[in-house]
PDB file of C-alpha atoms in Angstrom:
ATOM      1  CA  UNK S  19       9.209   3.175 -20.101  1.00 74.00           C
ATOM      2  CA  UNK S  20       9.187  -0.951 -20.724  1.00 85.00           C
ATOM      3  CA  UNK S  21       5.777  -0.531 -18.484  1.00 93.00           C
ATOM      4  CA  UNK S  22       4.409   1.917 -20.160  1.00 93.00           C
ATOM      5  CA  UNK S  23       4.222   0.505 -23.580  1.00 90.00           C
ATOM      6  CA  UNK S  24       3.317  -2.564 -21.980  1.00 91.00           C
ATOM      7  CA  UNK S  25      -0.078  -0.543 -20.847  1.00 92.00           C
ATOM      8  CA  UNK S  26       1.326  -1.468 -16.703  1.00 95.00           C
ATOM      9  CA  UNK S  27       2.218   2.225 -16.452  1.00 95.00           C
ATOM     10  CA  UNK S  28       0.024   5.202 -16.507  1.00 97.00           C
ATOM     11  CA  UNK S  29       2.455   8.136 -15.203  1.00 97.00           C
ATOM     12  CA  UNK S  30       6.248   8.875 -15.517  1.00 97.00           C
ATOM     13  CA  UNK S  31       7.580  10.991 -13.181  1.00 97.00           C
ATOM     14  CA  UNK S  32      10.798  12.714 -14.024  1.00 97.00           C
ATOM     15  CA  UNK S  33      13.658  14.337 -12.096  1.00 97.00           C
ATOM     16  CA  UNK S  34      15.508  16.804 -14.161  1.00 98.00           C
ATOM     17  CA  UNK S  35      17.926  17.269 -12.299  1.00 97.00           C
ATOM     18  CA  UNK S  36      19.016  13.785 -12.301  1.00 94.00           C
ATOM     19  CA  UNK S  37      22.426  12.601 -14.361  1.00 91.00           C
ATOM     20  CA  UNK S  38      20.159  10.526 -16.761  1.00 89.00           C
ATOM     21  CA  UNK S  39      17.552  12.860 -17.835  1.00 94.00           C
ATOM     22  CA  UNK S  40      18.953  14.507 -20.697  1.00 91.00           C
ATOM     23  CA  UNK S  41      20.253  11.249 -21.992  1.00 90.00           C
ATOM     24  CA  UNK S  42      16.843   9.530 -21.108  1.00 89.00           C
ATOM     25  CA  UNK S  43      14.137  12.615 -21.651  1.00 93.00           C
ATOM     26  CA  UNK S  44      14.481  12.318 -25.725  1.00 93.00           C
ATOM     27  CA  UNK S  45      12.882   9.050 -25.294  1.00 91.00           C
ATOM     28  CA  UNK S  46       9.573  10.638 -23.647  1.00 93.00           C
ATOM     29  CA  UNK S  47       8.773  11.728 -27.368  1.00 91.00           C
ATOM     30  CA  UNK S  48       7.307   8.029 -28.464  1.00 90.00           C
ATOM     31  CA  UNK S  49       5.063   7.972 -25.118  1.00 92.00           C
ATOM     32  CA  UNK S  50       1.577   8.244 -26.049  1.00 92.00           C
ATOM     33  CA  UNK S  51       0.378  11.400 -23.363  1.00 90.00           C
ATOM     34  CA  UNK S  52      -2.998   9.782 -23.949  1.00 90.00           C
ATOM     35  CA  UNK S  53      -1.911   6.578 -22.357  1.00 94.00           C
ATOM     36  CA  UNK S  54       0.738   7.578 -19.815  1.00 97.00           C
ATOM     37  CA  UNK S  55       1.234  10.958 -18.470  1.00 97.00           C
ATOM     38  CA  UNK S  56       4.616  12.657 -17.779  1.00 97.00           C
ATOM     39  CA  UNK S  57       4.806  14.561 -14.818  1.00 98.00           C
ATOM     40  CA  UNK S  58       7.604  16.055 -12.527  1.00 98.00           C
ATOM     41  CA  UNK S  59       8.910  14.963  -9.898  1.00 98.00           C
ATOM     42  CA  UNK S  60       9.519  17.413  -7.502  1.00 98.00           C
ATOM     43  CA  UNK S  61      13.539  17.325  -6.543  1.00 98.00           C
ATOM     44  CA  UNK S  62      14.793  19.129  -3.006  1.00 98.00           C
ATOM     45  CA  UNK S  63      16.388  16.093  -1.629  1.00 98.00           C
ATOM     46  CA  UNK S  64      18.783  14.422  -4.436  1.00 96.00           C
ATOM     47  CA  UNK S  65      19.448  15.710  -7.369  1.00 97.00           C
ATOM     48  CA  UNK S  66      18.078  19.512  -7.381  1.00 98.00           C
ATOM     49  CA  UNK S  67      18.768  22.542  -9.772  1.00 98.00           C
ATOM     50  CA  UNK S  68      19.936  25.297  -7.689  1.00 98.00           C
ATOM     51  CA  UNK S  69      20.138  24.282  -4.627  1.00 97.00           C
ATOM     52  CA  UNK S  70      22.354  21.880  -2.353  1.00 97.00           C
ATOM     53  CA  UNK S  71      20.808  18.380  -1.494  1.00 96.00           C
ATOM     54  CA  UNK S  72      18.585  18.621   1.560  1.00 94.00           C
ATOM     55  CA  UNK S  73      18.323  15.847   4.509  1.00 97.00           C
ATOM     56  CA  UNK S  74      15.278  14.766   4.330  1.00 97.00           C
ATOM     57  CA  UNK S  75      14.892  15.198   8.011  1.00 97.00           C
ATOM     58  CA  UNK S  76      16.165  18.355   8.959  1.00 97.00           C
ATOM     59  CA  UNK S  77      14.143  19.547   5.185  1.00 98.00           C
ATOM     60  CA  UNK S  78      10.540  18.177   7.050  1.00 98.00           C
ATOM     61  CA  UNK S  79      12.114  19.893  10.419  1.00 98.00           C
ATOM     62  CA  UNK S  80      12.706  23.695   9.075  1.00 98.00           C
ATOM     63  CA  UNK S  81       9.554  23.403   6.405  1.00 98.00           C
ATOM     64  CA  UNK S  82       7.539  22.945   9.849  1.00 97.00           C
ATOM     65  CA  UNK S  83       9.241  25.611  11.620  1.00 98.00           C
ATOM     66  CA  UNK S  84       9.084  27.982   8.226  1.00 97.00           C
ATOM     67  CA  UNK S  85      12.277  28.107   8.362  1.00 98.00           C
ATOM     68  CA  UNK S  86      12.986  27.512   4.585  1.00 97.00           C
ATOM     69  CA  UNK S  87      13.897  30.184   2.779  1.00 97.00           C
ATOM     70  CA  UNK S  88      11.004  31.333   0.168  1.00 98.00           C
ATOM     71  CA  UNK S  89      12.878  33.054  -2.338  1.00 98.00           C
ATOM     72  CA  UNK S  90      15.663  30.028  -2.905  1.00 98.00           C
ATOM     73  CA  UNK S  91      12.523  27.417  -2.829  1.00 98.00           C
ATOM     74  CA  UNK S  92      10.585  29.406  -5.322  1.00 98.00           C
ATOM     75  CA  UNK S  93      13.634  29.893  -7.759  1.00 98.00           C
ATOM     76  CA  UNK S  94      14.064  25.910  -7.336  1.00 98.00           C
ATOM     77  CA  UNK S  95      10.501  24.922  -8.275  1.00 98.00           C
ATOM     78  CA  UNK S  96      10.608  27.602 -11.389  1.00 98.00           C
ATOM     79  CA  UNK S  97      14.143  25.940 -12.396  1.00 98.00           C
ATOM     80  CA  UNK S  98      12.858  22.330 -12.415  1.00 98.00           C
ATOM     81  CA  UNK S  99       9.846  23.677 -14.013  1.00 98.00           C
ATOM     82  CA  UNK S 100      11.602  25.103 -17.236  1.00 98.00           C
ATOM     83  CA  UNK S 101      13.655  22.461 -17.468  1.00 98.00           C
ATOM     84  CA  UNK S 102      10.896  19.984 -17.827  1.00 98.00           C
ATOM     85  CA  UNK S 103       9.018  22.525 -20.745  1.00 97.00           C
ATOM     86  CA  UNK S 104      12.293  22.762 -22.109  1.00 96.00           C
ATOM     87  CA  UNK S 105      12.779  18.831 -22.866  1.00 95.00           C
ATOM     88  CA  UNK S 106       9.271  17.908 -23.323  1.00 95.00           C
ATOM     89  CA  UNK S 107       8.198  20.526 -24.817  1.00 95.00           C
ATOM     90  CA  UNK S 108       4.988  21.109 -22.790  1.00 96.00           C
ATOM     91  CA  UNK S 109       3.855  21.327 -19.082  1.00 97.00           C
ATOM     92  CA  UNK S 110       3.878  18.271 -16.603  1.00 98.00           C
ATOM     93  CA  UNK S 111       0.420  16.614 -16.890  1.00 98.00           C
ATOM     94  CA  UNK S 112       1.179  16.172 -13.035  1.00 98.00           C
ATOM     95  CA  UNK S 113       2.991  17.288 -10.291  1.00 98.00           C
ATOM     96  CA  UNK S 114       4.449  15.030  -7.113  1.00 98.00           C
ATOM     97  CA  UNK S 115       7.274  15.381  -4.837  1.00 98.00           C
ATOM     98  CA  UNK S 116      10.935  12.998  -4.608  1.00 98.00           C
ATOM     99  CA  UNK S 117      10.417  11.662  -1.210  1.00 97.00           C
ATOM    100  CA  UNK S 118       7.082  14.004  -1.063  1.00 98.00           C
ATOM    101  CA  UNK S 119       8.296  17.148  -0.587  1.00 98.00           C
ATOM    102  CA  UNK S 120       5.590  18.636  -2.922  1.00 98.00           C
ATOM    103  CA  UNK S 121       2.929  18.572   0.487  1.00 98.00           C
ATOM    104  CA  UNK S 122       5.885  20.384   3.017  1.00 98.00           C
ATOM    105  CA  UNK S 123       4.594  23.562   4.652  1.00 98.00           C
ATOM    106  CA  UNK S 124       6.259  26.752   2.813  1.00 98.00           C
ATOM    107  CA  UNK S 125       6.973  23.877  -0.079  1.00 98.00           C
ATOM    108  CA  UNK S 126       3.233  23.203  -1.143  1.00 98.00           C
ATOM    109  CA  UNK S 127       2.694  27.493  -0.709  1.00 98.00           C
ATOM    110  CA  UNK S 128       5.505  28.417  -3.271  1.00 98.00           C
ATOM    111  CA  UNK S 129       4.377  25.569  -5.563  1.00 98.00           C
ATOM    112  CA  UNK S 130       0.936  25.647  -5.890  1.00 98.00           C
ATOM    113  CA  UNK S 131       1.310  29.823  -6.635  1.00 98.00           C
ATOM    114  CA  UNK S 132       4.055  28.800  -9.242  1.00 98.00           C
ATOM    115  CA  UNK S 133       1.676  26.195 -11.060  1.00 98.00           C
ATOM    116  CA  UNK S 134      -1.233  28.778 -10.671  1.00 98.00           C
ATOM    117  CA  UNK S 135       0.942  31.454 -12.379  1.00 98.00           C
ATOM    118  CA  UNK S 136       2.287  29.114 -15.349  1.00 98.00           C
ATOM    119  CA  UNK S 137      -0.299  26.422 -15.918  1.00 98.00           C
ATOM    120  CA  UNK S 138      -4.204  28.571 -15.157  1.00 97.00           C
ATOM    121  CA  UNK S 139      -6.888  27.517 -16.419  1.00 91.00           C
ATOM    122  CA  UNK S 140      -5.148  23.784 -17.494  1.00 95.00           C
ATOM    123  CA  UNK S 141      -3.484  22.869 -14.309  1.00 98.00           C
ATOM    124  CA  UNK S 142      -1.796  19.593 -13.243  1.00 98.00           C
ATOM    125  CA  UNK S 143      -3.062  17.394 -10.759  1.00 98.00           C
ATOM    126  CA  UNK S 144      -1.488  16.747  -7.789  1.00 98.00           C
ATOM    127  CA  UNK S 145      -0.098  13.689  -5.728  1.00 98.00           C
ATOM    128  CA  UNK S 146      -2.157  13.124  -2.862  1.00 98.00           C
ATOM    129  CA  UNK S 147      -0.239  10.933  -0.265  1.00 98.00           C
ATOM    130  CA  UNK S 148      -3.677  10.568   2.110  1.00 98.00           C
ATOM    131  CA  UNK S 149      -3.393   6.350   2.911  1.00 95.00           C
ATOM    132  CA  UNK S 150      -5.992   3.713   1.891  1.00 91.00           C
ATOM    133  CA  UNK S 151      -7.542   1.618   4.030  1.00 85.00           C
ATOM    134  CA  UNK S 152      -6.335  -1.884   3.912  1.00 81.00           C
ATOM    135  CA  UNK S 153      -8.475  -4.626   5.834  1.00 74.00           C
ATOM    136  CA  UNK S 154      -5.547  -6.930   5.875  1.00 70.00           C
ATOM    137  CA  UNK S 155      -3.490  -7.091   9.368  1.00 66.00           C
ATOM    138  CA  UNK S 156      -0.224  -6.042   8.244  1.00 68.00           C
ATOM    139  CA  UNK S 157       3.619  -5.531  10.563  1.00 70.00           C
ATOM    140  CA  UNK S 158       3.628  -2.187  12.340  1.00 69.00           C
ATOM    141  CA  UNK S 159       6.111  -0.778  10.640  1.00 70.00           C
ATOM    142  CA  UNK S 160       4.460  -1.453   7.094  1.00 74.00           C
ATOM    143  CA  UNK S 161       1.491   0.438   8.639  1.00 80.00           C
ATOM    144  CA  UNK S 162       3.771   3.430  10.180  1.00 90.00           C
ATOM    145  CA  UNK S 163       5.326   4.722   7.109  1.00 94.00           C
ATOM    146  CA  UNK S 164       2.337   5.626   4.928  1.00 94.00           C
ATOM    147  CA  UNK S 165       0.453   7.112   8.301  1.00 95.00           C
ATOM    148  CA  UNK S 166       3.863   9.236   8.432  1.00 96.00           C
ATOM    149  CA  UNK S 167       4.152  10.061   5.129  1.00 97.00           C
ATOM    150  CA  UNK S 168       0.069  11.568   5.109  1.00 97.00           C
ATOM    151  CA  UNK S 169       0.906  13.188   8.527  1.00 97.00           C
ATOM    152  CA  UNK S 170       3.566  14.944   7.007  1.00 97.00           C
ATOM    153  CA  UNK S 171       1.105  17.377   5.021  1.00 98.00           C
ATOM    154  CA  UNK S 172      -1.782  15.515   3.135  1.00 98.00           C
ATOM    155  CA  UNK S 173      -4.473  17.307   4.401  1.00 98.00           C
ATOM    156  CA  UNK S 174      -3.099  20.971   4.521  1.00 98.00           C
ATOM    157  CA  UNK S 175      -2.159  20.420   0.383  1.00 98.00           C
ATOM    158  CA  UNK S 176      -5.984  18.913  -0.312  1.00 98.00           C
ATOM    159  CA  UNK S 177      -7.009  22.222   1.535  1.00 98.00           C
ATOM    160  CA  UNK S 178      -5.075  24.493  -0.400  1.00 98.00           C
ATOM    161  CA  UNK S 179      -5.380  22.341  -3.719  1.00 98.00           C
ATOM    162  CA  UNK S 180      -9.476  22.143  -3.515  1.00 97.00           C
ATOM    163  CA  UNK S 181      -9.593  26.002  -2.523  1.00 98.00           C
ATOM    164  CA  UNK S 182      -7.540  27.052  -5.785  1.00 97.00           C
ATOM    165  CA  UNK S 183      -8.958  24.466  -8.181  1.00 97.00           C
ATOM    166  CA  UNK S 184      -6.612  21.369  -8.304  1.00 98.00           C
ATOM    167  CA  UNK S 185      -7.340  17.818  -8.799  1.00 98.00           C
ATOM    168  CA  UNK S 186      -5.742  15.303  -6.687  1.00 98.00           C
ATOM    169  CA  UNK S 187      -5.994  11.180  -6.865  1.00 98.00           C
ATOM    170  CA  UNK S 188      -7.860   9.835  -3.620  1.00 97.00           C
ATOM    171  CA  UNK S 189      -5.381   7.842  -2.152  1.00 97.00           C
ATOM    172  CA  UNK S 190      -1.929   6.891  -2.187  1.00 98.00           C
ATOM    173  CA  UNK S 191      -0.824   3.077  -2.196  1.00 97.00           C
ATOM    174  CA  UNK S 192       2.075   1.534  -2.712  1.00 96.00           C
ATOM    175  CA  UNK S 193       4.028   2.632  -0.221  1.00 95.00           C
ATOM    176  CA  UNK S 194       6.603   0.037   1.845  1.00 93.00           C
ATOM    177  CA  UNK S 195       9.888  -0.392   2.841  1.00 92.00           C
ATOM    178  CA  UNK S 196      11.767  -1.276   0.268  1.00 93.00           C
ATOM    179  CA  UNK S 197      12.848  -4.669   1.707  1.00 91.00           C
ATOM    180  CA  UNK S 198      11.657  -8.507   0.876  1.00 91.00           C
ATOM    181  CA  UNK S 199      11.944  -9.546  -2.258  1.00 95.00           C
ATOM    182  CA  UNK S 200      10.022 -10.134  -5.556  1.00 96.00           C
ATOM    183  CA  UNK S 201       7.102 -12.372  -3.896  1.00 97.00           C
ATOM    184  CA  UNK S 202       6.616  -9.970  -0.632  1.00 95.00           C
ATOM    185  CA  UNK S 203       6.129  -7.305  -3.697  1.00 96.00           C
ATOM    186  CA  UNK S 204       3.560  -9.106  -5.115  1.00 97.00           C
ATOM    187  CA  UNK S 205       1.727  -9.635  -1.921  1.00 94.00           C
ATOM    188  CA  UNK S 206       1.565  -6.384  -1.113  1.00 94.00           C
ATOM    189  CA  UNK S 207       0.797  -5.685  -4.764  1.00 96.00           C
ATOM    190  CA  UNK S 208      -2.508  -8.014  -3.912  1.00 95.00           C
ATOM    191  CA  UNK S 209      -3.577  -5.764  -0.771  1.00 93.00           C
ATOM    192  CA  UNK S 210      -3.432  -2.619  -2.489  1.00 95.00           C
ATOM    193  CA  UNK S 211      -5.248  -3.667  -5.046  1.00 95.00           C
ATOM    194  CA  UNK S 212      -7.506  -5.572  -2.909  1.00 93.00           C
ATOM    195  CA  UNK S 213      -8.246  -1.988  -1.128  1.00 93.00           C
ATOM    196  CA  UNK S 214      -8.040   0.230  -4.283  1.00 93.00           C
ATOM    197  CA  UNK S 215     -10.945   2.422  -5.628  1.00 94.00           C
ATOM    198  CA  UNK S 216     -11.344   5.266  -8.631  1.00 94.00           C
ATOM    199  CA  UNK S 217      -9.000   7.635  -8.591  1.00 96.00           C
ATOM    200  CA  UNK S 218      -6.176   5.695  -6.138  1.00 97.00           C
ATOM    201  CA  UNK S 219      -2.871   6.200  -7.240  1.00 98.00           C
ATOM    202  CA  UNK S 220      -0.782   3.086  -7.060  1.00 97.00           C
ATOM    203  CA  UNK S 221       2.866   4.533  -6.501  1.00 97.00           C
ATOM    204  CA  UNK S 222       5.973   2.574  -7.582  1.00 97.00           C
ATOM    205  CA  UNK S 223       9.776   2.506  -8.709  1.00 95.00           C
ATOM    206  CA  UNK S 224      10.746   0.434 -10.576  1.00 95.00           C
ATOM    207  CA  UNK S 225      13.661  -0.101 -12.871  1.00 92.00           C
ATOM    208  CA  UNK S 226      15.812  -2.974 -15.095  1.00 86.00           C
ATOM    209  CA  UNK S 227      18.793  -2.462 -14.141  1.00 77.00           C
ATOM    210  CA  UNK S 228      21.505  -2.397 -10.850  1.00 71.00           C
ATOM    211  CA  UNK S 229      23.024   1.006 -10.133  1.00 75.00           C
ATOM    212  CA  UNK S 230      25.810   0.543  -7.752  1.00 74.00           C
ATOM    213  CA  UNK S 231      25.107   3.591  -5.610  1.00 80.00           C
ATOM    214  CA  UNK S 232      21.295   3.316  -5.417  1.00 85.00           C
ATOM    215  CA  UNK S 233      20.558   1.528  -1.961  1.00 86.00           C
ATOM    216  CA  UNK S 234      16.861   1.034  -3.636  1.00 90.00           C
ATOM    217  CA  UNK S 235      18.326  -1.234  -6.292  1.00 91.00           C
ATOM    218  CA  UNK S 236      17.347  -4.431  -5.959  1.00 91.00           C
ATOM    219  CA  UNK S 237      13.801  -3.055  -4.682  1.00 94.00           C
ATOM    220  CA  UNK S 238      13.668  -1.361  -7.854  1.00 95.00           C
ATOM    221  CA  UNK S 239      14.364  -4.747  -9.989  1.00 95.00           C
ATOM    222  CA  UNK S 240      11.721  -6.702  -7.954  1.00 96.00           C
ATOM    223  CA  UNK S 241       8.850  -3.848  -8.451  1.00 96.00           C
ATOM    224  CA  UNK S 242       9.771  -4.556 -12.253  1.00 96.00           C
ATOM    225  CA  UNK S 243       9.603  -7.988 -12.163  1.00 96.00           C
ATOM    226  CA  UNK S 244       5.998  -8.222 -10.574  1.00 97.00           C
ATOM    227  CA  UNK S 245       4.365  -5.391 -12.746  1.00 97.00           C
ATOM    228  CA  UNK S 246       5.814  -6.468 -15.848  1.00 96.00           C
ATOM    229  CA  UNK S 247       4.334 -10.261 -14.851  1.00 96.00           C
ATOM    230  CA  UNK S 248       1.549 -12.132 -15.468  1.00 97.00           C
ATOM    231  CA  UNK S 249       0.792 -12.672 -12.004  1.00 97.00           C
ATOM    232  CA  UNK S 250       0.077  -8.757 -12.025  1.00 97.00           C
ATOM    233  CA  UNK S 251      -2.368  -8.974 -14.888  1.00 96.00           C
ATOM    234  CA  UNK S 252      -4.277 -11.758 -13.297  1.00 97.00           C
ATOM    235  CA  UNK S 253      -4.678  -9.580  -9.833  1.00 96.00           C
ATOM    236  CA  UNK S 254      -5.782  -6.469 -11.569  1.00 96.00           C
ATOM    237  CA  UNK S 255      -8.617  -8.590 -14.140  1.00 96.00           C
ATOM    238  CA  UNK S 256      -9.411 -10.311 -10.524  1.00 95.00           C
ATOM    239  CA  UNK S 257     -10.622  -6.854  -8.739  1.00 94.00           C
ATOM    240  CA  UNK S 258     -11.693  -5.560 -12.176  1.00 95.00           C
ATOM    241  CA  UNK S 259      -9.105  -2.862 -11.913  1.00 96.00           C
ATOM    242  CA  UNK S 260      -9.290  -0.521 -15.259  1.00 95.00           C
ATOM    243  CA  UNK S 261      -5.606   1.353 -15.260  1.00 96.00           C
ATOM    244  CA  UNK S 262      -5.762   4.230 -17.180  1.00 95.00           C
ATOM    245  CA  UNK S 263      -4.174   7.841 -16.807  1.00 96.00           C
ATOM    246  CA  UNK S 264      -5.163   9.653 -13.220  1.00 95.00           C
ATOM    247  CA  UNK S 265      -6.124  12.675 -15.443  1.00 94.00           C
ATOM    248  CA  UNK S 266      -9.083  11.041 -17.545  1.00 91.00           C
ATOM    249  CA  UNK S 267     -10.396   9.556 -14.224  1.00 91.00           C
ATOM    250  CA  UNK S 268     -10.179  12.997 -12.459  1.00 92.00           C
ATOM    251  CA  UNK S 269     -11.635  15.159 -15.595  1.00 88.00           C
ATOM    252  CA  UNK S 270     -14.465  12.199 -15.289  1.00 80.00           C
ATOM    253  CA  UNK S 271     -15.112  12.774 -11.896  1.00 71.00           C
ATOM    254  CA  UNK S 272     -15.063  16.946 -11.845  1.00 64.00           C
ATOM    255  CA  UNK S 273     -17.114  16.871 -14.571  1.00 58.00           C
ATOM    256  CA  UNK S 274     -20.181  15.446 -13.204  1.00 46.00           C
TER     257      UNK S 274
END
């Protein structure tokens, strides 16, 4: 929340059924919803309500067999749903997936006819994870992961989203592996902003402290470092980036 005050931050998503979100979700009260928007973060993998933790692989394996059972998916979405009303006291401005599981076949079906039923006429937006083009050569496997994660149900959600009336950013950036350290984070801070345009969504996770049990840790500490720096500023006043909330650029856009 350090980011968001410091105007670096534009979105909180939150995972109710983590440990720290009832100690934690209080604190959402003093954010601004004009200046950063609090969304949910769509659980199935880690920390869910009702369900036991999926795999992630053999989650993306029986979504694309429709395998999944409906009913148990459905009661999960409506569970992390309340839960979020019931903290913040009013819907997510925004809707994405832990790991994206928001865009998995029989995933994206129960959830987008939840958010109709709840949220009509006002509804969130939606993560898109369709990749942006980046000019700059980069390794393969920096350029696998965000073609996987698109592959893995982009375009099937921005069907389904546009045909029921839901706004989505343009493109996802952001993504990488989690490994280098605070100035290989700022470099590829500089190509995605380098290849940025309205309504991209610039993805991150970043956090001040070291949990012993979170593998991501020290990923999360150098993501912090770099957008809470000056070196950050300088990039996005270089590419005349405006950061505001993905909302007021979307209502812009679907308005004219």
């Amino acid at each position: 929340m350090l980011l968001a005050w410091q105007g670096r931050t534009q979105a909180i998503g939150c995972m109710v059924g983590a440990p720290a979100w009832g100690q934690w979700a209080p604190e959402l009260e003093e954010i601004d919803p004009r200046q950063t928007e609090i969304g949910l973060h769509l659980d199935l993998t880690q920390h869910p309500l009702l369900l036991q933790p999926q795999q992630l692989g053999p989650l993306i394996l029986r979504s694309w067999l429709r395998t999944l059972d409906r009913t148990s998916i459905r009661s999960e979405i409506r569970a992390q749903l309340d839960a979020f009303e019931q903290q913040t006291g009013r819907p997510p401005a925004y809707v994405d997936g832990h790991q994206h599981v928001h865009q998995f076949p029989v995933v994206r079906g129960e959830l987008l006819t939840e958010l109709q039923r709840r949220y009509a006429g006002n509804l969130p937006w939606l993560r898109n994870t369709a990749r942006a083009h980046i000019n700059t050569p980069m390794p393969w496997r920096q350029a696998f992961k965000p073609w996987t994660i698109e592959a893995l149900g982009s375009a099937a959600l921005t069907r389904q989203a546009q045909a029921q009336g839901f706004r989505q950013n343009a493109h996802l950036l952001g993504v990488h592996d989690f490994r280098g350290n605070e100035d290989s984070y700022l470099n590829w801070t500089r190509r995605w902003l380098g290849a940025c345009h309205s309504g991209d969504l610039l993805m991150c996770h970043p956090s001040l402290g070291i949990h012993p049990h979170d593998p991501l840790a020290p990923a999360r500490l150098h993501e912090y470092q770099v957008l809470s720096g000056s070196a950050f500023g300088e990039l996005v006043q270089e590419e005349a980036i405006r950061l505001e909330p993905l909302g007021q650029t979307l209502a812009q856009r679907f308005s004219i």
